[in-house]
Amino acid sequence: MNRISTIRKKIVRNKKILSTMKRRLVIWALAVVTFCVFSYLIDPFDPVWKGYLDAPLKMILEDATWIIFFSIIISEVSIFIDRTLNKWLPWRNRTVKRLFIQCLLQIVGSVLIVIIINAIVDGTSVTLPEMDSRKEYTLLGQWIATNIVISLIISAFNTVDYLLENWKKTAVEAAQHKLRASKHKQAAMAAELQALKLQIDPHFIFNNLSVLSELILEDQQLGYDYSEKFARVYRYLLVNSKKDIIAVEEELKFLESYIFLIEKRIGEGVVFRIDIQEEYRSRFTLPLSLQLLVENAIKHNQTSKVNPLEIHVYTSPGGELVVSNTFLPLINKPDSSGVGLTNIIARYEILGYPKPVIERTEDKFIVKLPLI
């Protein structure tokens, strides 16, 4: 593994070196082209240009060598200035100050290069032709101007490249941050959804075990039958409560088993009507949503043989799963944990589906669940 890691590091390092060399060659080429073009444009009517191509090949090669040499020196000085400023005075800190200092250093550097090289040439060469001082200063000024232009162009090239790299880096970091935030949000939503699902288990168990204990005292056989049905229902709950959505057909099968428990517990105090059109049975809803709504209706309303609670489960023309019950509020309201209806609404919201619609009239309480 260490050997593979070393090889990968070498490959990455070699790619970086190759990329840096390509970039340097581009900058040098840009400096050479700028030197030649600007030297011509600064005085295009100079007689030297007319017979330049007829000059000896040796002279042309020597001039080309000097141009490449000067261009490389100017390029490297310009790169050094830019890198130093990127380290000590980045663009993001003080943009105007950085621009002013960068231009000033590039100009000063270009002038110093010309002065140093000119001094070296004057001190070491004995074959230089005599030249009018006015002409000499003119050529020196043109040389300085050319070097300054080259330095500023290379500096601009480096600056654009630096800013683009930082922009790409910032964009990638922003995208990664957004992705991490999205993942954290999804994880938080998943944890919240799982917490809501776990609320169902103790709520369901508590109510039915309380009923079971009462039935065993009254009728052992009925208690046994009730425990068998309860085991089937709870087994179904364990299998499907962890699902985000479930087919309406499956939810109705579960509801039928649950209604058996309710009827054995309450008897004729509650009347159920199930009217689900066939076309909607293949649609989806949240697991245990019908059971929670039925349980909520029974918990908060009177259930008597004289005036039974009517619970109607049906589908609306708008494609909604509706649970409607007659409104027979208890005189003494029981303590409520608010798990049932709140749980369903929260799960719909977390999963990104339309929220259930709750309606209350003088004699009915209606909950409309959007089918998925």
mmCIF file of C-alpha atoms in Angstrom:
data_model
loop_
_atom_site.group_PDB
_atom_site.id
_atom_site.type_symbol
_atom_site.label_atom_id
_atom_site.label_comp_id
_atom_site.label_asym_id
_atom_site.label_seq_id
_atom_site.Cartn_x
_atom_site.Cartn_y
_atom_site.Cartn_z
ATOM 1 C CA MET A 1 0.000 0.000 0.000
ATOM 2 C CA ASN A 2 2.853 2.396 0.866
ATOM 3 C CA ARG A 3 4.501 1.689 -2.473
ATOM 4 C CA ILE A 4 1.268 2.388 -4.366
ATOM 5 C CA SER A 5 0.786 5.597 -2.393
ATOM 6 C CA THR A 6 4.348 6.675 -3.220
ATOM 7 C CA ILE A 7 3.814 5.987 -6.927
ATOM 8 C CA ARG A 8 0.589 7.991 -6.916
ATOM 9 C CA LYS A 9 2.319 10.917 -5.190
ATOM 10 C CA LYS A 10 5.092 10.826 -7.804
ATOM 11 C CA ILE A 11 2.548 10.810 -10.630
ATOM 12 C CA VAL A 12 0.702 13.774 -9.114
ATOM 13 C CA ARG A 13 3.975 15.636 -8.558
ATOM 14 C CA ASN A 14 5.131 14.966 -12.125
ATOM 15 C CA LYS A 15 1.791 16.221 -13.469
ATOM 16 C CA LYS A 16 2.165 19.418 -11.448
ATOM 17 C CA ILE A 17 5.726 19.929 -12.694
ATOM 18 C CA LEU A 18 4.639 19.331 -16.301
ATOM 19 C CA SER A 19 1.727 21.743 -15.898
ATOM 20 C CA THR A 20 4.053 24.389 -14.423
ATOM 21 C CA MET A 21 6.542 23.982 -17.282
ATOM 22 C CA LYS A 22 3.795 24.299 -19.894
ATOM 23 C CA ARG A 23 2.586 27.464 -18.181
ATOM 24 C CA ARG A 24 6.141 28.874 -18.127
ATOM 25 C CA LEU A 25 6.630 28.145 -21.821
ATOM 26 C CA VAL A 26 3.366 29.942 -22.618
ATOM 27 C CA ILE A 27 4.467 32.981 -20.598
ATOM 28 C CA TRP A 28 7.904 33.019 -22.279
ATOM 29 C CA ALA A 29 6.322 32.746 -25.710
ATOM 30 C CA LEU A 30 3.920 35.564 -24.832
ATOM 31 C CA ALA A 31 6.866 37.723 -23.712
ATOM 32 C CA VAL A 32 8.818 37.049 -26.935
ATOM 33 C CA VAL A 33 5.840 37.869 -29.163
ATOM 34 C CA THR A 34 5.063 41.020 -27.152
ATOM 35 C CA PHE A 35 8.713 42.121 -27.344
ATOM 36 C CA CYS A 36 8.839 41.737 -31.124
ATOM 37 C CA VAL A 37 5.421 43.297 -31.821
ATOM 38 C CA PHE A 38 5.872 46.255 -29.479
ATOM 39 C CA SER A 39 9.432 46.890 -30.669
ATOM 40 C CA TYR A 40 8.087 47.214 -34.202
ATOM 41 C CA LEU A 41 5.014 49.270 -33.297
ATOM 42 C CA ILE A 42 6.996 51.745 -31.220
ATOM 43 C CA ASP A 43 8.841 52.866 -34.366
ATOM 44 C CA PRO A 44 7.586 51.074 -37.487
ATOM 45 C CA PHE A 45 9.327 53.542 -39.877
ATOM 46 C CA ASP A 46 12.817 52.873 -38.552
ATOM 47 C CA PRO A 47 15.080 52.085 -41.571
ATOM 48 C CA VAL A 48 16.441 49.092 -39.673
ATOM 49 C CA TRP A 49 13.220 47.129 -40.304
ATOM 50 C CA LYS A 50 13.459 47.439 -44.089
ATOM 51 C CA GLY A 51 16.691 45.509 -44.467
ATOM 52 C CA TYR A 52 16.369 43.318 -41.413
ATOM 53 C CA LEU A 53 15.336 40.190 -43.284
ATOM 54 C CA ASP A 54 18.276 40.628 -45.668
ATOM 55 C CA ALA A 55 20.732 40.624 -42.761
ATOM 56 C CA PRO A 56 23.079 37.655 -42.223
ATOM 57 C CA LEU A 57 21.534 34.609 -40.584
ATOM 58 C CA LYS A 58 24.084 34.762 -37.771
ATOM 59 C CA MET A 59 22.945 38.273 -36.858
ATOM 60 C CA ILE A 60 19.263 37.245 -36.905
ATOM 61 C CA LEU A 61 19.992 34.233 -34.643
ATOM 62 C CA GLU A 62 21.984 36.415 -32.246
ATOM 63 C CA ASP A 63 19.141 38.932 -32.050
ATOM 64 C CA ALA A 64 16.633 36.134 -31.537
ATOM 65 C CA THR A 65 18.789 34.678 -28.743
ATOM 66 C CA TRP A 66 19.000 38.057 -26.993
ATOM 67 C CA ILE A 67 15.248 38.607 -27.366
ATOM 68 C CA ILE A 68 14.491 35.187 -25.861
ATOM 69 C CA PHE A 69 17.021 35.816 -23.079
ATOM 70 C CA PHE A 70 15.544 39.234 -22.204
ATOM 71 C CA SER A 71 12.001 37.887 -22.416
ATOM 72 C CA ILE A 72 12.784 35.017 -20.033
ATOM 73 C CA ILE A 73 14.435 37.357 -17.517
ATOM 74 C CA ILE A 74 11.516 39.791 -17.634
ATOM 75 C CA SER A 75 9.033 36.920 -17.324
ATOM 76 C CA GLU A 76 10.761 35.381 -14.318
ATOM 77 C CA VAL A 77 11.089 38.737 -12.528
ATOM 78 C CA SER A 78 7.410 39.439 -13.190
ATOM 79 C CA ILE A 79 6.380 35.980 -11.927
ATOM 80 C CA PHE A 80 8.538 36.424 -8.822
ATOM 81 C CA ILE A 81 6.928 39.793 -8.024
ATOM 82 C CA ASP A 82 3.413 38.391 -8.478
ATOM 83 C CA ARG A 83 4.052 35.306 -6.336
ATOM 84 C CA THR A 84 5.640 37.358 -3.574
ATOM 85 C CA LEU A 85 2.684 39.733 -3.513
ATOM 86 C CA ASN A 86 0.223 36.806 -3.586
ATOM 87 C CA LYS A 87 1.872 35.592 -0.383
ATOM 88 C CA TRP A 88 2.255 38.908 1.461
ATOM 89 C CA LEU A 89 -0.549 41.014 -0.004
ATOM 90 C CA PRO A 90 -3.307 38.801 -1.499
ATOM 91 C CA TRP A 91 -5.923 40.315 -3.801
ATOM 92 C CA ARG A 92 -8.759 39.558 -1.385
ATOM 93 C CA ASN A 93 -7.298 41.829 1.311
ATOM 94 C CA ARG A 94 -6.666 45.216 -0.335
ATOM 95 C CA THR A 95 -7.385 45.147 -4.055
ATOM 96 C CA VAL A 96 -6.554 48.786 -4.916
ATOM 97 C CA LYS A 97 -3.374 48.806 -2.844
ATOM 98 C CA ARG A 98 -2.303 45.496 -4.355
ATOM 99 C CA LEU A 99 -2.886 46.778 -7.907
ATOM 100 C CA PHE A 100 -0.885 49.954 -7.268
ATOM 101 C CA ILE A 101 2.052 48.167 -5.617
ATOM 102 C CA GLN A 102 2.104 45.427 -8.263
ATOM 103 C CA CYS A 103 2.234 47.903 -11.161
ATOM 104 C CA LEU A 104 4.877 49.997 -9.397
ATOM 105 C CA LEU A 105 7.122 47.008 -8.704
ATOM 106 C CA GLN A 106 6.736 45.719 -12.256
ATOM 107 C CA ILE A 107 7.794 49.105 -13.684
ATOM 108 C CA VAL A 108 10.708 49.461 -11.267
ATOM 109 C CA GLY A 109 11.810 45.892 -11.973
ATOM 110 C CA SER A 110 11.703 46.445 -15.736
ATOM 111 C CA VAL A 111 13.776 49.633 -15.478
ATOM 112 C CA LEU A 112 16.348 47.968 -13.219
ATOM 113 C CA ILE A 113 16.705 45.033 -15.631
ATOM 114 C CA VAL A 114 17.428 47.399 -18.508
ATOM 115 C CA ILE A 115 19.899 49.452 -16.457
ATOM 116 C CA ILE A 116 21.764 46.388 -15.173
ATOM 117 C CA ILE A 117 21.968 44.639 -18.554
ATOM 118 C CA ASN A 118 22.963 47.862 -20.298
ATOM 119 C CA ALA A 119 25.707 48.477 -17.723
ATOM 120 C CA ILE A 120 27.004 44.923 -18.143
ATOM 121 C CA VAL A 121 27.052 45.223 -21.945
ATOM 122 C CA ASP A 122 28.799 48.616 -21.841
ATOM 123 C CA GLY A 123 31.398 47.350 -19.397
ATOM 124 C CA THR A 124 32.224 44.084 -21.157
ATOM 125 C CA SER A 125 31.849 44.842 -24.861
ATOM 126 C CA VAL A 126 34.551 46.703 -26.828
ATOM 127 C CA THR A 127 33.047 46.318 -30.299
ATOM 128 C CA LEU A 128 29.942 48.473 -29.894
ATOM 129 C CA PRO A 129 29.558 50.967 -32.753
ATOM 130 C CA GLU A 130 29.629 54.682 -32.022
ATOM 131 C CA MET A 131 26.138 56.129 -31.740
ATOM 132 C CA ASP A 132 24.715 59.591 -31.338
ATOM 133 C CA SER A 133 23.797 60.161 -27.684
ATOM 134 C CA ARG A 134 20.318 61.301 -28.680
ATOM 135 C CA LYS A 135 19.763 58.110 -30.654
ATOM 136 C CA GLU A 136 21.225 56.041 -27.817
ATOM 137 C CA TYR A 137 18.823 57.521 -25.254
ATOM 138 C CA THR A 138 15.923 57.034 -27.645
ATOM 139 C CA LEU A 139 16.721 53.353 -28.076
ATOM 140 C CA LEU A 140 17.217 52.989 -24.328
ATOM 141 C CA GLY A 141 13.812 54.573 -23.699
ATOM 142 C CA GLN A 142 12.191 52.299 -26.273
ATOM 143 C CA TRP A 143 13.820 49.310 -24.623
ATOM 144 C CA ILE A 144 12.572 50.360 -21.185
ATOM 145 C CA ALA A 145 9.078 51.003 -22.534
ATOM 146 C CA THR A 146 9.045 47.585 -24.225
ATOM 147 C CA ASN A 147 10.157 45.858 -21.037
ATOM 148 C CA ILE A 148 7.520 47.682 -18.992
ATOM 149 C CA VAL A 149 4.759 46.644 -21.415
ATOM 150 C CA ILE A 150 5.981 43.037 -21.358
ATOM 151 C CA SER A 151 6.095 43.027 -17.553
ATOM 152 C CA LEU A 152 2.597 44.471 -17.222
ATOM 153 C CA ILE A 153 1.153 42.034 -19.774
ATOM 154 C CA ILE A 154 2.752 39.046 -18.029
ATOM 155 C CA SER A 155 1.612 40.411 -14.687
ATOM 156 C CA ALA A 156 -1.935 40.727 -16.021
ATOM 157 C CA PHE A 157 -1.717 37.168 -17.361
ATOM 158 C CA ASN A 158 -0.513 35.882 -13.975
ATOM 159 C CA THR A 159 -3.160 37.872 -12.141
ATOM 160 C CA VAL A 160 -5.993 36.545 -14.300
ATOM 161 C CA ASP A 161 -4.651 33.008 -13.918
ATOM 162 C CA TYR A 162 -4.366 33.449 -10.141
ATOM 163 C CA LEU A 163 -7.857 34.901 -9.823
ATOM 164 C CA LEU A 164 -9.357 32.159 -12.008
ATOM 165 C CA GLU A 165 -7.682 29.447 -9.943
ATOM 166 C CA ASN A 166 -8.943 31.014 -6.730
ATOM 167 C CA TRP A 167 -12.407 31.418 -8.234
ATOM 168 C CA LYS A 168 -12.442 27.742 -9.212
ATOM 169 C CA LYS A 169 -11.191 26.765 -5.763
ATOM 170 C CA THR A 170 -13.812 28.937 -4.090
ATOM 171 C CA ALA A 171 -16.545 27.559 -6.364
ATOM 172 C CA VAL A 172 -15.496 23.969 -5.589
ATOM 173 C CA GLU A 173 -15.351 24.696 -1.862
ATOM 174 C CA ALA A 174 -18.771 26.371 -2.011
ATOM 175 C CA ALA A 175 -20.187 23.372 -3.892
ATOM 176 C CA GLN A 176 -18.624 20.973 -1.376
ATOM 177 C CA HIS A 177 -19.950 23.058 1.511
ATOM 178 C CA LYS A 178 -23.400 23.077 -0.067
ATOM 179 C CA LEU A 179 -23.208 19.314 -0.589
ATOM 180 C CA ARG A 180 -22.117 18.767 3.017
ATOM 181 C CA ALA A 181 -24.905 21.031 4.244
ATOM 182 C CA SER A 182 -27.389 19.119 2.092
ATOM 183 C CA LYS A 183 -26.127 15.797 3.454
ATOM 184 C CA HIS A 184 -26.327 17.115 7.021
ATOM 185 C CA LYS A 185 -29.849 18.348 6.365
ATOM 186 C CA GLN A 186 -30.861 14.990 4.902
ATOM 187 C CA ALA A 187 -29.286 13.192 7.852
ATOM 188 C CA ALA A 188 -31.117 15.463 10.288
ATOM 189 C CA MET A 189 -34.405 14.936 8.436
ATOM 190 C CA ALA A 190 -33.833 11.177 8.359
ATOM 191 C CA ALA A 191 -33.115 11.178 12.099
ATOM 192 C CA GLU A 192 -36.206 13.278 12.777
ATOM 193 C CA LEU A 193 -38.334 11.004 10.592
ATOM 194 C CA GLN A 194 -36.994 7.926 12.366
ATOM 195 C CA ALA A 195 -37.765 9.535 15.723
ATOM 196 C CA LEU A 196 -41.326 10.171 14.584
ATOM 197 C CA LYS A 197 -41.664 6.568 13.483
ATOM 198 C CA LEU A 198 -40.377 5.326 16.826
ATOM 199 C CA GLN A 199 -43.090 7.343 18.557
ATOM 200 C CA ILE A 200 -45.688 5.021 17.040
ATOM 201 C CA ASP A 201 -44.484 1.856 18.777
ATOM 202 C CA PRO A 202 -44.886 2.813 22.462
ATOM 203 C CA HIS A 203 -48.112 4.678 21.695
ATOM 204 C CA PHE A 204 -49.638 1.648 20.006
ATOM 205 C CA ILE A 205 -48.360 -0.844 22.572
ATOM 206 C CA PHE A 206 -49.528 1.121 25.599
ATOM 207 C CA ASN A 207 -53.121 1.465 24.417
ATOM 208 C CA ASN A 208 -53.570 -2.149 23.357
ATOM 209 C CA LEU A 209 -51.837 -3.739 26.330
ATOM 210 C CA SER A 210 -54.092 -1.706 28.599
ATOM 211 C CA VAL A 211 -57.134 -3.101 26.751
ATOM 212 C CA LEU A 212 -55.702 -6.615 26.777
ATOM 213 C CA SER A 213 -55.228 -6.598 30.535
ATOM 214 C CA GLU A 214 -58.877 -5.541 30.998
ATOM 215 C CA LEU A 215 -60.199 -8.215 28.602
ATOM 216 C CA ILE A 216 -58.254 -11.003 30.295
ATOM 217 C CA LEU A 217 -59.909 -10.140 33.579
ATOM 218 C CA GLU A 218 -63.360 -10.132 31.951
ATOM 219 C CA ASP A 219 -63.119 -13.038 29.502
ATOM 220 C CA GLN A 220 -59.979 -15.165 29.163
ATOM 221 C CA GLN A 221 -60.952 -16.624 25.779
ATOM 222 C CA LEU A 222 -61.692 -13.181 24.402
ATOM 223 C CA GLY A 223 -58.405 -11.999 25.879
ATOM 224 C CA TYR A 224 -56.622 -14.847 24.114
ATOM 225 C CA ASP A 225 -58.264 -14.052 20.759
ATOM 226 C CA TYR A 226 -57.469 -10.412 21.258
ATOM 227 C CA SER A 227 -53.807 -11.193 21.992
ATOM 228 C CA GLU A 228 -53.583 -13.292 18.815
ATOM 229 C CA LYS A 229 -54.962 -10.477 16.690
ATOM 230 C CA PHE A 230 -52.803 -8.000 18.517
ATOM 231 C CA ALA A 231 -49.695 -10.093 17.760
ATOM 232 C CA ARG A 232 -50.599 -10.158 14.056
ATOM 233 C CA VAL A 233 -51.205 -6.440 14.001
ATOM 234 C CA TYR A 234 -48.003 -5.668 15.856
ATOM 235 C CA ARG A 235 -46.013 -7.966 13.593
ATOM 236 C CA TYR A 236 -47.349 -5.985 10.640
ATOM 237 C CA LEU A 237 -46.424 -2.774 12.443
ATOM 238 C CA LEU A 238 -42.850 -3.939 12.975
ATOM 239 C CA VAL A 239 -42.437 -4.845 9.309
ATOM 240 C CA ASN A 240 -43.951 -1.710 7.796
ATOM 241 C CA SER A 241 -43.453 1.123 10.290
ATOM 242 C CA LYS A 242 -39.890 1.697 9.062
ATOM 243 C CA LYS A 243 -41.082 2.301 5.495
ATOM 244 C CA ASP A 244 -41.589 5.866 4.319
ATOM 245 C CA ILE A 245 -44.656 5.053 2.217
ATOM 246 C CA ILE A 246 -46.902 2.036 1.732
ATOM 247 C CA ALA A 247 -49.620 0.990 -0.711
ATOM 248 C CA VAL A 248 -53.158 1.959 0.288
ATOM 249 C CA GLU A 249 -54.190 -1.680 -0.197
ATOM 250 C CA GLU A 250 -51.660 -2.800 2.432
ATOM 251 C CA GLU A 251 -52.669 -0.057 4.828
ATOM 252 C CA LEU A 252 -56.323 -1.080 4.509
ATOM 253 C CA LYS A 253 -55.501 -4.712 5.361
ATOM 254 C CA PHE A 254 -53.746 -3.494 8.462
ATOM 255 C CA LEU A 255 -56.708 -1.245 9.309
ATOM 256 C CA GLU A 256 -59.131 -4.168 9.037
ATOM 257 C CA SER A 257 -57.120 -6.122 11.598
ATOM 258 C CA TYR A 258 -56.931 -3.068 13.806
ATOM 259 C CA ILE A 259 -60.698 -2.522 13.548
ATOM 260 C CA PHE A 260 -61.175 -6.043 14.914
ATOM 261 C CA LEU A 261 -59.295 -4.986 18.037
ATOM 262 C CA ILE A 262 -61.382 -1.826 18.311
ATOM 263 C CA GLU A 263 -64.684 -3.676 17.913
ATOM 264 C CA LYS A 264 -63.736 -6.214 20.577
ATOM 265 C CA ARG A 265 -62.754 -3.406 22.886
ATOM 266 C CA ILE A 266 -65.660 -0.985 22.342
ATOM 267 C CA GLY A 267 -68.334 -3.149 20.752
ATOM 268 C CA GLU A 268 -71.247 -1.211 19.289
ATOM 269 C CA GLY A 269 -69.897 2.106 20.526
ATOM 270 C CA VAL A 270 -68.162 2.711 17.193
ATOM 271 C CA VAL A 271 -69.277 2.091 13.599
ATOM 272 C CA PHE A 272 -66.857 1.864 10.689
ATOM 273 C CA ARG A 273 -67.458 2.455 7.001
ATOM 274 C CA ILE A 274 -64.729 1.780 4.467
ATOM 275 C CA ASP A 275 -65.317 3.111 0.933
ATOM 276 C CA ILE A 276 -62.062 3.109 -1.011
ATOM 277 C CA GLN A 277 -62.401 3.130 -4.782
ATOM 278 C CA GLU A 278 -60.444 0.433 -6.581
ATOM 279 C CA GLU A 279 -58.435 2.905 -8.663
ATOM 280 C CA TYR A 280 -56.890 4.437 -5.518
ATOM 281 C CA ARG A 281 -55.880 1.162 -3.835
ATOM 282 C CA SER A 282 -52.618 1.023 -5.803
ATOM 283 C CA ARG A 283 -51.650 4.548 -4.689
ATOM 284 C CA PHE A 284 -49.496 5.170 -1.623
ATOM 285 C CA THR A 285 -49.874 6.732 1.808
ATOM 286 C CA LEU A 286 -47.840 6.836 5.021
ATOM 287 C CA PRO A 287 -47.638 3.628 7.069
ATOM 288 C CA LEU A 288 -49.994 3.536 10.072
ATOM 289 C CA SER A 289 -51.578 6.860 9.130
ATOM 290 C CA LEU A 290 -55.119 5.398 9.093
ATOM 291 C CA GLN A 291 -54.557 3.596 12.374
ATOM 292 C CA LEU A 292 -53.349 6.780 14.068
ATOM 293 C CA LEU A 293 -56.321 8.797 12.801
ATOM 294 C CA VAL A 294 -58.822 6.134 13.891
ATOM 295 C CA GLU A 295 -57.142 5.919 17.281
ATOM 296 C CA ASN A 296 -57.178 9.709 17.544
ATOM 297 C CA ALA A 297 -60.928 9.821 16.791
ATOM 298 C CA ILE A 298 -61.732 7.184 19.411
ATOM 299 C CA LYS A 299 -59.525 8.808 22.021
ATOM 300 C CA HIS A 300 -61.144 12.247 21.775
ATOM 301 C CA ASN A 301 -64.813 11.323 21.255
ATOM 302 C CA GLN A 302 -67.616 9.585 23.097
ATOM 303 C CA THR A 303 -68.332 5.980 22.136
ATOM 304 C CA SER A 304 -71.692 4.714 23.324
ATOM 305 C CA LYS A 305 -74.200 2.178 22.063
ATOM 306 C CA VAL A 306 -76.977 4.789 22.096
ATOM 307 C CA ASN A 307 -74.963 7.332 20.130
ATOM 308 C CA PRO A 308 -72.094 5.445 18.459
ATOM 309 C CA LEU A 309 -69.068 7.159 17.003
ATOM 310 C CA GLU A 310 -69.148 6.912 13.214
ATOM 311 C CA ILE A 311 -65.792 6.669 11.443
ATOM 312 C CA HIS A 312 -65.849 6.847 7.671
ATOM 313 C CA VAL A 313 -62.717 6.082 5.591
ATOM 314 C CA TYR A 314 -63.076 6.939 1.918
ATOM 315 C CA THR A 315 -61.458 8.577 -1.102
ATOM 316 C CA SER A 316 -62.461 12.009 -2.378
ATOM 317 C CA PRO A 317 -62.893 12.953 -6.064
ATOM 318 C CA GLY A 318 -59.673 14.951 -5.735
ATOM 319 C CA GLY A 319 -57.668 11.815 -4.999
ATOM 320 C CA GLU A 320 -57.382 12.172 -1.228
ATOM 321 C CA LEU A 321 -57.629 9.543 1.453
ATOM 322 C CA VAL A 322 -60.203 10.892 3.916
ATOM 323 C CA VAL A 323 -60.872 9.886 7.497
ATOM 324 C CA SER A 324 -64.061 11.468 8.837
ATOM 325 C CA ASN A 325 -65.631 10.961 12.231
ATOM 326 C CA THR A 326 -68.677 12.389 13.968
ATOM 327 C CA PHE A 327 -67.772 15.064 16.468
ATOM 328 C CA LEU A 328 -68.810 13.853 19.921
ATOM 329 C CA PRO A 329 -66.304 15.471 22.266
ATOM 330 C CA LEU A 330 -65.690 13.988 25.681
ATOM 331 C CA ILE A 331 -66.844 15.946 28.697
ATOM 332 C CA ASN A 332 -63.590 15.330 30.509
ATOM 333 C CA LYS A 333 -60.834 15.566 27.914
ATOM 334 C CA PRO A 334 -58.019 13.050 28.479
ATOM 335 C CA ASP A 335 -54.373 14.023 28.662
ATOM 336 C CA SER A 336 -53.020 13.977 25.130
ATOM 337 C CA SER A 337 -49.415 13.607 24.003
ATOM 338 C CA GLY A 338 -50.368 14.935 20.567
ATOM 339 C CA VAL A 339 -48.541 12.088 18.870
ATOM 340 C CA GLY A 340 -51.162 10.937 16.348
ATOM 341 C CA LEU A 341 -52.130 13.844 14.119
ATOM 342 C CA THR A 342 -48.918 15.794 14.755
ATOM 343 C CA ASN A 343 -46.887 12.733 13.805
ATOM 344 C CA ILE A 344 -48.651 12.346 10.455
ATOM 345 C CA ILE A 345 -48.337 16.040 9.544
ATOM 346 C CA ALA A 346 -44.637 16.090 10.478
ATOM 347 C CA ARG A 347 -43.872 12.978 8.407
ATOM 348 C CA TYR A 348 -45.622 14.403 5.330
ATOM 349 C CA GLU A 349 -43.648 17.621 5.722
ATOM 350 C CA ILE A 350 -40.265 15.919 6.147
ATOM 351 C CA LEU A 351 -40.818 13.667 3.137
ATOM 352 C CA GLY A 352 -41.684 16.724 1.024
ATOM 353 C CA TYR A 353 -45.284 15.798 0.231
ATOM 354 C CA PRO A 354 -48.303 18.163 0.482
ATOM 355 C CA LYS A 355 -49.567 18.523 4.022
ATOM 356 C CA PRO A 356 -52.802 16.877 5.167
ATOM 357 C CA VAL A 357 -55.885 19.088 5.287
ATOM 358 C CA ILE A 358 -57.814 19.265 8.567
ATOM 359 C CA GLU A 359 -61.446 20.397 8.582
ATOM 360 C CA ARG A 360 -63.834 20.741 11.498
ATOM 361 C CA THR A 361 -67.568 21.345 11.253
ATOM 362 C CA GLU A 362 -70.261 21.412 13.896
ATOM 363 C CA ASP A 363 -70.762 17.663 13.772
ATOM 364 C CA LYS A 364 -67.692 16.239 11.991
ATOM 365 C CA PHE A 365 -63.924 16.147 12.209
ATOM 366 C CA ILE A 366 -62.270 15.447 8.838
ATOM 367 C CA VAL A 367 -58.640 14.742 7.905
ATOM 368 C CA LYS A 368 -57.671 14.544 4.221
ATOM 369 C CA LEU A 369 -54.429 12.722 3.461
ATOM 370 C CA PRO A 370 -52.860 13.437 0.039
ATOM 371 C CA LEU A 371 -52.314 10.207 -1.854
ATOM 372 C CA ILE A 372 -48.802 9.682 -3.179
#
